[in-house]
PDB file of C-alpha atoms in Angstrom:
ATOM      1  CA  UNK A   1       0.000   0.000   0.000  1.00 55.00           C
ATOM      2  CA  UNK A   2       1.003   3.813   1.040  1.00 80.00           C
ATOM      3  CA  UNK A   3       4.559   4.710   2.499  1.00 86.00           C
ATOM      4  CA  UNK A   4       2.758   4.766   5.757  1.00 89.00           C
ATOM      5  CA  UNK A   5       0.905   0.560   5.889  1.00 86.00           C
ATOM      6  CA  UNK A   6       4.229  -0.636   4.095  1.00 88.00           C
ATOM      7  CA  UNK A   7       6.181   0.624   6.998  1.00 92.00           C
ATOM      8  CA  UNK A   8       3.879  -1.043   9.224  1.00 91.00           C
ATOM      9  CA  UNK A   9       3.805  -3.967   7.073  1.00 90.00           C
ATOM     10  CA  UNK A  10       7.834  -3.954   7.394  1.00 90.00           C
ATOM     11  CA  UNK A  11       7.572  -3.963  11.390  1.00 90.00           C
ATOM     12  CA  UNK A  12       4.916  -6.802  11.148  1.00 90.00           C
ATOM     13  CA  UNK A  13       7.436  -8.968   8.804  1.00 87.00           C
ATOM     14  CA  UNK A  14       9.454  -9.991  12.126  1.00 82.00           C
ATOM     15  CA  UNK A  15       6.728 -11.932  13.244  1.00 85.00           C
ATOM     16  CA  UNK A  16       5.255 -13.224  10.302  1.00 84.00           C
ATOM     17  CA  UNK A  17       5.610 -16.488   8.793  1.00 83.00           C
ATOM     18  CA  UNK A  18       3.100 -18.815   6.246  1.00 82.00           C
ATOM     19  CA  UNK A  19       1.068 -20.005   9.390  1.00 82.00           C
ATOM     20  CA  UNK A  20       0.863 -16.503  10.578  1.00 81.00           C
ATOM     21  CA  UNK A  21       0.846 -13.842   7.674  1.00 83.00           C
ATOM     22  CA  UNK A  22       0.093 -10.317   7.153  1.00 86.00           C
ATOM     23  CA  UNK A  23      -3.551  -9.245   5.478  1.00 83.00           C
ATOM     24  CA  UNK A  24      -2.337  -6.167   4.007  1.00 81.00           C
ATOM     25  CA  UNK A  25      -5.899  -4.706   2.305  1.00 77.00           C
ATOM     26  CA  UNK A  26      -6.083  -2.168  -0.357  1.00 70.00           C
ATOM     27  CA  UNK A  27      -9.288  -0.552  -1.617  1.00 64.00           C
ATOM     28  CA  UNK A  28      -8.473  -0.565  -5.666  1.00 59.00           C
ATOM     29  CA  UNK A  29     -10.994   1.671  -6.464  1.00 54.00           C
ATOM     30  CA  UNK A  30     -11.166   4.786  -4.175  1.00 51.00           C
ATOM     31  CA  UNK A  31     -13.052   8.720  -4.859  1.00 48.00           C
ATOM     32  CA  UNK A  32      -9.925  10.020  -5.062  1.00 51.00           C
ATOM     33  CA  UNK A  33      -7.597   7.880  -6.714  1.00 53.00           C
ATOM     34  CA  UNK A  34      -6.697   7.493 -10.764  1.00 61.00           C
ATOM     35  CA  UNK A  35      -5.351   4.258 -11.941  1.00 67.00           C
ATOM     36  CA  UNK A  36      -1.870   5.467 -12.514  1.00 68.00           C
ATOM     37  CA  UNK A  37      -1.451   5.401  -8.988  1.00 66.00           C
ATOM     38  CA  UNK A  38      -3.530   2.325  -8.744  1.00 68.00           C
ATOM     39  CA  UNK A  39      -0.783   1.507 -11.131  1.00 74.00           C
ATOM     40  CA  UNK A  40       2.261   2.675  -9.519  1.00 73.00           C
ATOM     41  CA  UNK A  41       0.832   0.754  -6.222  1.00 73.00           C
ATOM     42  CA  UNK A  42       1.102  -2.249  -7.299  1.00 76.00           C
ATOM     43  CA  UNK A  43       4.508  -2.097  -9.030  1.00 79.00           C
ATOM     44  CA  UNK A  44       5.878  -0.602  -5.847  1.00 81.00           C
ATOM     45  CA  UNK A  45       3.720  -3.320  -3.654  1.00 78.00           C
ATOM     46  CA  UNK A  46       5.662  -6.147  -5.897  1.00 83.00           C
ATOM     47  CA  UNK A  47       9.006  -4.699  -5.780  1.00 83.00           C
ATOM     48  CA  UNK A  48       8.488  -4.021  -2.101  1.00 82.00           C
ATOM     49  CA  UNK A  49       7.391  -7.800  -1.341  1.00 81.00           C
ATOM     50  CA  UNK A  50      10.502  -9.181  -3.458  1.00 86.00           C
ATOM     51  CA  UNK A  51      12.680  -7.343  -2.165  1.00 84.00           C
ATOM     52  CA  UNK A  52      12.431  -7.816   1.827  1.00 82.00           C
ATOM     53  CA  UNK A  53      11.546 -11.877   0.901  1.00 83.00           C
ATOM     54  CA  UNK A  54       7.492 -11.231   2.168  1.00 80.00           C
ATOM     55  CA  UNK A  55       5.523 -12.986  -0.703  1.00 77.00           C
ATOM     56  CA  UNK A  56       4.852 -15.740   1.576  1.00 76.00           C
ATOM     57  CA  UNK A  57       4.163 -13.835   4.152  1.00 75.00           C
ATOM     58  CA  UNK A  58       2.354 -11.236   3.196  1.00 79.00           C
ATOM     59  CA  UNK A  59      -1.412 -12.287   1.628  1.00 74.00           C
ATOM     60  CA  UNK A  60      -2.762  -9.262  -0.304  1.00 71.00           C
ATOM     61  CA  UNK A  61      -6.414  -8.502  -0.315  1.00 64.00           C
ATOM     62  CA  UNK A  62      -7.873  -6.283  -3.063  1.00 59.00           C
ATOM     63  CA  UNK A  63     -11.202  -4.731  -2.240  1.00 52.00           C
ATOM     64  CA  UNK A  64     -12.979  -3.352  -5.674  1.00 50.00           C
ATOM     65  CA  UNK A  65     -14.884  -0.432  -4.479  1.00 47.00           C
ATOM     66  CA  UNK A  66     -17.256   1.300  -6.832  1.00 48.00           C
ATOM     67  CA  UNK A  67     -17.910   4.263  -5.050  1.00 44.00           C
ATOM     68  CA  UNK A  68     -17.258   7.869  -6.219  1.00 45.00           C
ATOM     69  CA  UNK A  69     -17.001  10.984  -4.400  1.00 44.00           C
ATOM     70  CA  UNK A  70     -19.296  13.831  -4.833  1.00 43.00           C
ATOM     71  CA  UNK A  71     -20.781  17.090  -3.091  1.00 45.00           C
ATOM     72  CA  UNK A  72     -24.196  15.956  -4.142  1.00 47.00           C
ATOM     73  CA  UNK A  73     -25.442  12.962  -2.118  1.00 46.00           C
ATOM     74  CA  UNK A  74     -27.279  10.336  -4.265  1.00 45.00           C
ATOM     75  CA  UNK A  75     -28.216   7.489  -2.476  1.00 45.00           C
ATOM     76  CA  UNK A  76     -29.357   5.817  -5.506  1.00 45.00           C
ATOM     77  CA  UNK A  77     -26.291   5.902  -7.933  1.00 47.00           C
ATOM     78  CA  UNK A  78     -23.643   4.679  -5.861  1.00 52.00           C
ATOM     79  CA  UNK A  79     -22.343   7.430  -4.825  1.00 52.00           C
ATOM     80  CA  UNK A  80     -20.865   9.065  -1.080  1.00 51.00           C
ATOM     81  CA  UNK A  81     -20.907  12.652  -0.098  1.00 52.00           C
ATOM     82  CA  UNK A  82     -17.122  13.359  -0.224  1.00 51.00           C
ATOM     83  CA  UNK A  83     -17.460  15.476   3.595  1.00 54.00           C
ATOM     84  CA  UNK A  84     -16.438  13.919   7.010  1.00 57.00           C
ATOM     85  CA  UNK A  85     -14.274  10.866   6.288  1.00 70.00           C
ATOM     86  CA  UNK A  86     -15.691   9.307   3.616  1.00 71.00           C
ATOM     87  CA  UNK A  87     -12.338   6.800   3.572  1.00 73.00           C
ATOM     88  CA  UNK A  88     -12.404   5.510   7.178  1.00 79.00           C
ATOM     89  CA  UNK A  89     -16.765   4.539   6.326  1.00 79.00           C
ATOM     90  CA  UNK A  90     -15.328   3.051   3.477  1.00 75.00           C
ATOM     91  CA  UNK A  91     -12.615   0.841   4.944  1.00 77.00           C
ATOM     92  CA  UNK A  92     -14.787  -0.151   7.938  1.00 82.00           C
ATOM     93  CA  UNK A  93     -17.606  -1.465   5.830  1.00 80.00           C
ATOM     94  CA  UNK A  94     -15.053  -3.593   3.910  1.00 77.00           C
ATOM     95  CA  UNK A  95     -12.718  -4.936   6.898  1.00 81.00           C
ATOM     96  CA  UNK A  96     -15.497  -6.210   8.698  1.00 85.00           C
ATOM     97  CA  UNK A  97     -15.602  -9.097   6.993  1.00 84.00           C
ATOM     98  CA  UNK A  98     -12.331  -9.977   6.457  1.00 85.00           C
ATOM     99  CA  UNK A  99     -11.738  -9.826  10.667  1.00 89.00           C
ATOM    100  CA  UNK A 100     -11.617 -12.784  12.654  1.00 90.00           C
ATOM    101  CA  UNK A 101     -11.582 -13.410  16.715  1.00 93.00           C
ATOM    102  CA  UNK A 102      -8.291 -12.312  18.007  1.00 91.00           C
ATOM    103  CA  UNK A 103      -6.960  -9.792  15.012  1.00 92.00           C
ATOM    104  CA  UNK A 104      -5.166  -6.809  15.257  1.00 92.00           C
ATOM    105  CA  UNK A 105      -5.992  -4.374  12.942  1.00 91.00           C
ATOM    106  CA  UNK A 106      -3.643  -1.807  12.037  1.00 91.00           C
ATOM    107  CA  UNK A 107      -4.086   1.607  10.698  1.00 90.00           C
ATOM    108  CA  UNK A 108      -1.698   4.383   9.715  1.00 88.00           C
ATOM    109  CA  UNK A 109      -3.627   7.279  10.294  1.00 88.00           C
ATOM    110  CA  UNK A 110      -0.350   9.853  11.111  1.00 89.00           C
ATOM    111  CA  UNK A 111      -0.336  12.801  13.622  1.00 89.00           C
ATOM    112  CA  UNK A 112      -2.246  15.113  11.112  1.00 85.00           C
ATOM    113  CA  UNK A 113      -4.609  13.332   9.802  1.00 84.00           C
ATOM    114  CA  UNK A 114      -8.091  14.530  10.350  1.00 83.00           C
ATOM    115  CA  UNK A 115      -9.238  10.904  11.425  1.00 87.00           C
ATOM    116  CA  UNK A 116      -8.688  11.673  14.987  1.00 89.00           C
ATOM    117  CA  UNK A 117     -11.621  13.985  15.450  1.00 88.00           C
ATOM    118  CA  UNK A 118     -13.778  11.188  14.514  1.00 88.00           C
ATOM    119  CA  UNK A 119     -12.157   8.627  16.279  1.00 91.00           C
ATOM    120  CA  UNK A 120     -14.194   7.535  18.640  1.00 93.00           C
ATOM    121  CA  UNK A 121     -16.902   7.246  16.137  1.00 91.00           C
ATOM    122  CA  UNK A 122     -15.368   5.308  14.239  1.00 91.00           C
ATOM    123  CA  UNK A 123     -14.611   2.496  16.930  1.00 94.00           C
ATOM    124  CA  UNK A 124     -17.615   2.630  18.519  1.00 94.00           C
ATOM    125  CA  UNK A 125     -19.547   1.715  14.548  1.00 92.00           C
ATOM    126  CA  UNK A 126     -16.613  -0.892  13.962  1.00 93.00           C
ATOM    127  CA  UNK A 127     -16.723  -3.015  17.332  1.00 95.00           C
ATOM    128  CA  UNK A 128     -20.521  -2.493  16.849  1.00 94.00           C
ATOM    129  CA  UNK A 129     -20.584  -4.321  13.388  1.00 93.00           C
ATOM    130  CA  UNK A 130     -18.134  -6.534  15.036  1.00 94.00           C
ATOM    131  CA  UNK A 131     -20.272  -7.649  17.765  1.00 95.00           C
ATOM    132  CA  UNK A 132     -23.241  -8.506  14.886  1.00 94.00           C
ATOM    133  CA  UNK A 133     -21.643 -10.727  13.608  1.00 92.00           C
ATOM    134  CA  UNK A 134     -19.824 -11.866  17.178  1.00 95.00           C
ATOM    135  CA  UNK A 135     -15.907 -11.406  16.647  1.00 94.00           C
ATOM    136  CA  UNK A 136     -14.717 -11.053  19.962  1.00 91.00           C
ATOM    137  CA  UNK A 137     -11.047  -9.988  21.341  1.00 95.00           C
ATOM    138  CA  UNK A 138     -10.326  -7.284  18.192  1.00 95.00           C
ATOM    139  CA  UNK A 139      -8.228  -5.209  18.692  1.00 95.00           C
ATOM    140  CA  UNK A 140      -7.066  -1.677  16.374  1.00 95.00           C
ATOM    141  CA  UNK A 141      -3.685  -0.082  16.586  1.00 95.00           C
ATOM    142  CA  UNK A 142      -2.226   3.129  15.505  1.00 95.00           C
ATOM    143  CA  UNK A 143       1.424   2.961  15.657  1.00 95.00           C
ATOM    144  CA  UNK A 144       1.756   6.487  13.957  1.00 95.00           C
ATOM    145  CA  UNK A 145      -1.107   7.978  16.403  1.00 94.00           C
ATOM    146  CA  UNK A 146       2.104  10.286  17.109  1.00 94.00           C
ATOM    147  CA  UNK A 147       4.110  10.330  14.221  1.00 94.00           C
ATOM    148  CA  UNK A 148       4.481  12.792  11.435  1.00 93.00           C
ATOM    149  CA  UNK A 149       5.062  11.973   7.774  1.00 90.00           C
ATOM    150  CA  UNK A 150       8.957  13.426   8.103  1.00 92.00           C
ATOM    151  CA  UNK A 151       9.567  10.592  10.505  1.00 95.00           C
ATOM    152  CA  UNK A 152       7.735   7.422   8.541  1.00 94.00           C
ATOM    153  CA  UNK A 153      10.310   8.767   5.436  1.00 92.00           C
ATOM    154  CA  UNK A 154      13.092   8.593   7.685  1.00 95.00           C
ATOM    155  CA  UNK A 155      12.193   5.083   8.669  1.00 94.00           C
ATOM    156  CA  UNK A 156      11.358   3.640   5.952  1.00 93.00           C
ATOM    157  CA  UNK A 157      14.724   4.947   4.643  1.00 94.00           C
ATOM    158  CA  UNK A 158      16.633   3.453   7.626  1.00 95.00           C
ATOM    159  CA  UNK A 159      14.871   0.393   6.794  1.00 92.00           C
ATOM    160  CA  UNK A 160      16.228  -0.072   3.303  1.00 92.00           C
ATOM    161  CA  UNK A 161      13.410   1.290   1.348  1.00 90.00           C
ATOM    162  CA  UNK A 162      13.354   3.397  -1.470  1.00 87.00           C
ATOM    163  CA  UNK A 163      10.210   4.944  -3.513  1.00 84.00           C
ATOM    164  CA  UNK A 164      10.330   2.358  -5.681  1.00 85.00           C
ATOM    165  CA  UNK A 165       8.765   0.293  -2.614  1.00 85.00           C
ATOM    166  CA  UNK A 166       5.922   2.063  -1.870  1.00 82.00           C
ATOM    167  CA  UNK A 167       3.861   4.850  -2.935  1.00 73.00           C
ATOM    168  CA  UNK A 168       1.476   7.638  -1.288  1.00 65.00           C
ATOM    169  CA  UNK A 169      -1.556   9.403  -2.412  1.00 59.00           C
ATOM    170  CA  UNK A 170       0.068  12.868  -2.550  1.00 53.00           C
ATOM    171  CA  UNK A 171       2.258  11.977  -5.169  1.00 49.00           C
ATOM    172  CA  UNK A 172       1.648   9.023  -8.162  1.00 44.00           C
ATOM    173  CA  UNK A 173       5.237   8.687  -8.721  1.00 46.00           C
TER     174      UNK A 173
END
C-alpha cells in the first residue's frame, strides 16, 4: 500500500511467517484515486514484497470499491458525499468481513490526519458491526497515532526502502 501501511507492514514482517501472515488490504478503487497510482501501487507493492523476501508472508487482499465521491449525495447511484471521512466509512464497511476473533488491525492514520476527530466514532460503529456478527477480542492499533510523515520517510529509509517500494496518495510517482 502507502509509504505509511508498508512501513507497518515492514515492522509486522518480524513476526510473520506462512502459518501466521500479514492481510495487508487495499481498496483498488477509491473517490480520489486514478489508476496510474492504482498503477504505480502495485509495481511498488511487488518490488516491495521481493525485495524484503514477504511474498509468503504477506497475503494481499484487493477490495474493488465502486464508489465515487461527490458534493451531491445520491443514495441511488452509488455514490458518497465526499465530507467527514468518507475513507475511514469506506474501509470499515469492507474490513469487517475480512476480521476474525483475536486480530489486530492496524491503521496508519499519522499525527495530522483529520481521522482523529472522529475517532471515537469510528470504533464505537466498527466493534458495533463486530459484535453482529460476534468477533470477539479485536483489537485496532495506531502505531503512527504520534508520528508525522517526516519521521515514517526517515524510517522507511533506515529500513532499506526506497520509492520504488511504496507509494502515497500525494504523489503518483
Amino acid at each position: 500500500g502507502g509509504l505509511d501501511s508498508t512501513v507497518i507492514i515492514h515492522r509486522l514482517l518480524q513476526d510473520a511467517s506462512i502459518q501466521n501472515p500479514i492481510y495487508a488490504v487495499s481498496i483498488d478503487k477509491f473517490p480520489h484515486i486514478d489508476q496510474i497510482l492504482l498503477d504505480n501501487q502495485k509495481v511498488a507493492r511487488s518490488r516491495f514484497l521481493k525485495k524484503f523476501n514477504a511474498i509468503d508472508r504477506v497475503n494481499q487482499v484487493s477490495i474493488k470499491s465502486e464508489f465515487k465521491a461527490t458534493k451531491e449525495p445520491s443514495w441511488y447511484t452509488g455514490y458518497i458525499q465526499n465530507s467527514g471521512l468518507p475513507q475511514s466509512t469506506i474501509w470499515m464497511c469492507n474490513l469487517v468481513h475480512l476480521i476474525h476473533d483475536h486480530d489486530t488491525l492496524y491503521l496508519g492514520y499519522i499525527q495530522g490526519d483529520c481521522f482523529w476527530r472522529y475517532m471515537q466514532h469510528f470504533e464505537k460503529a466498527f466493534f458495533a458491526i463486530l459484535d453482529l456478527k460476534m468477533v470477539t477480542d479485536v483489537k485496532i492499533e495506531y502505531p503512527f497515532e504520534n508520528t508525522q510523515k517526516f519521521d515514517i520517510f526517515r524510517d522507511a529509509k533506515n529500513a532499506g526502502m526506497t520509492k520504488s517500494h511504496y507509494w502515497f496518495c500525494e504523489s503518483p510517482n
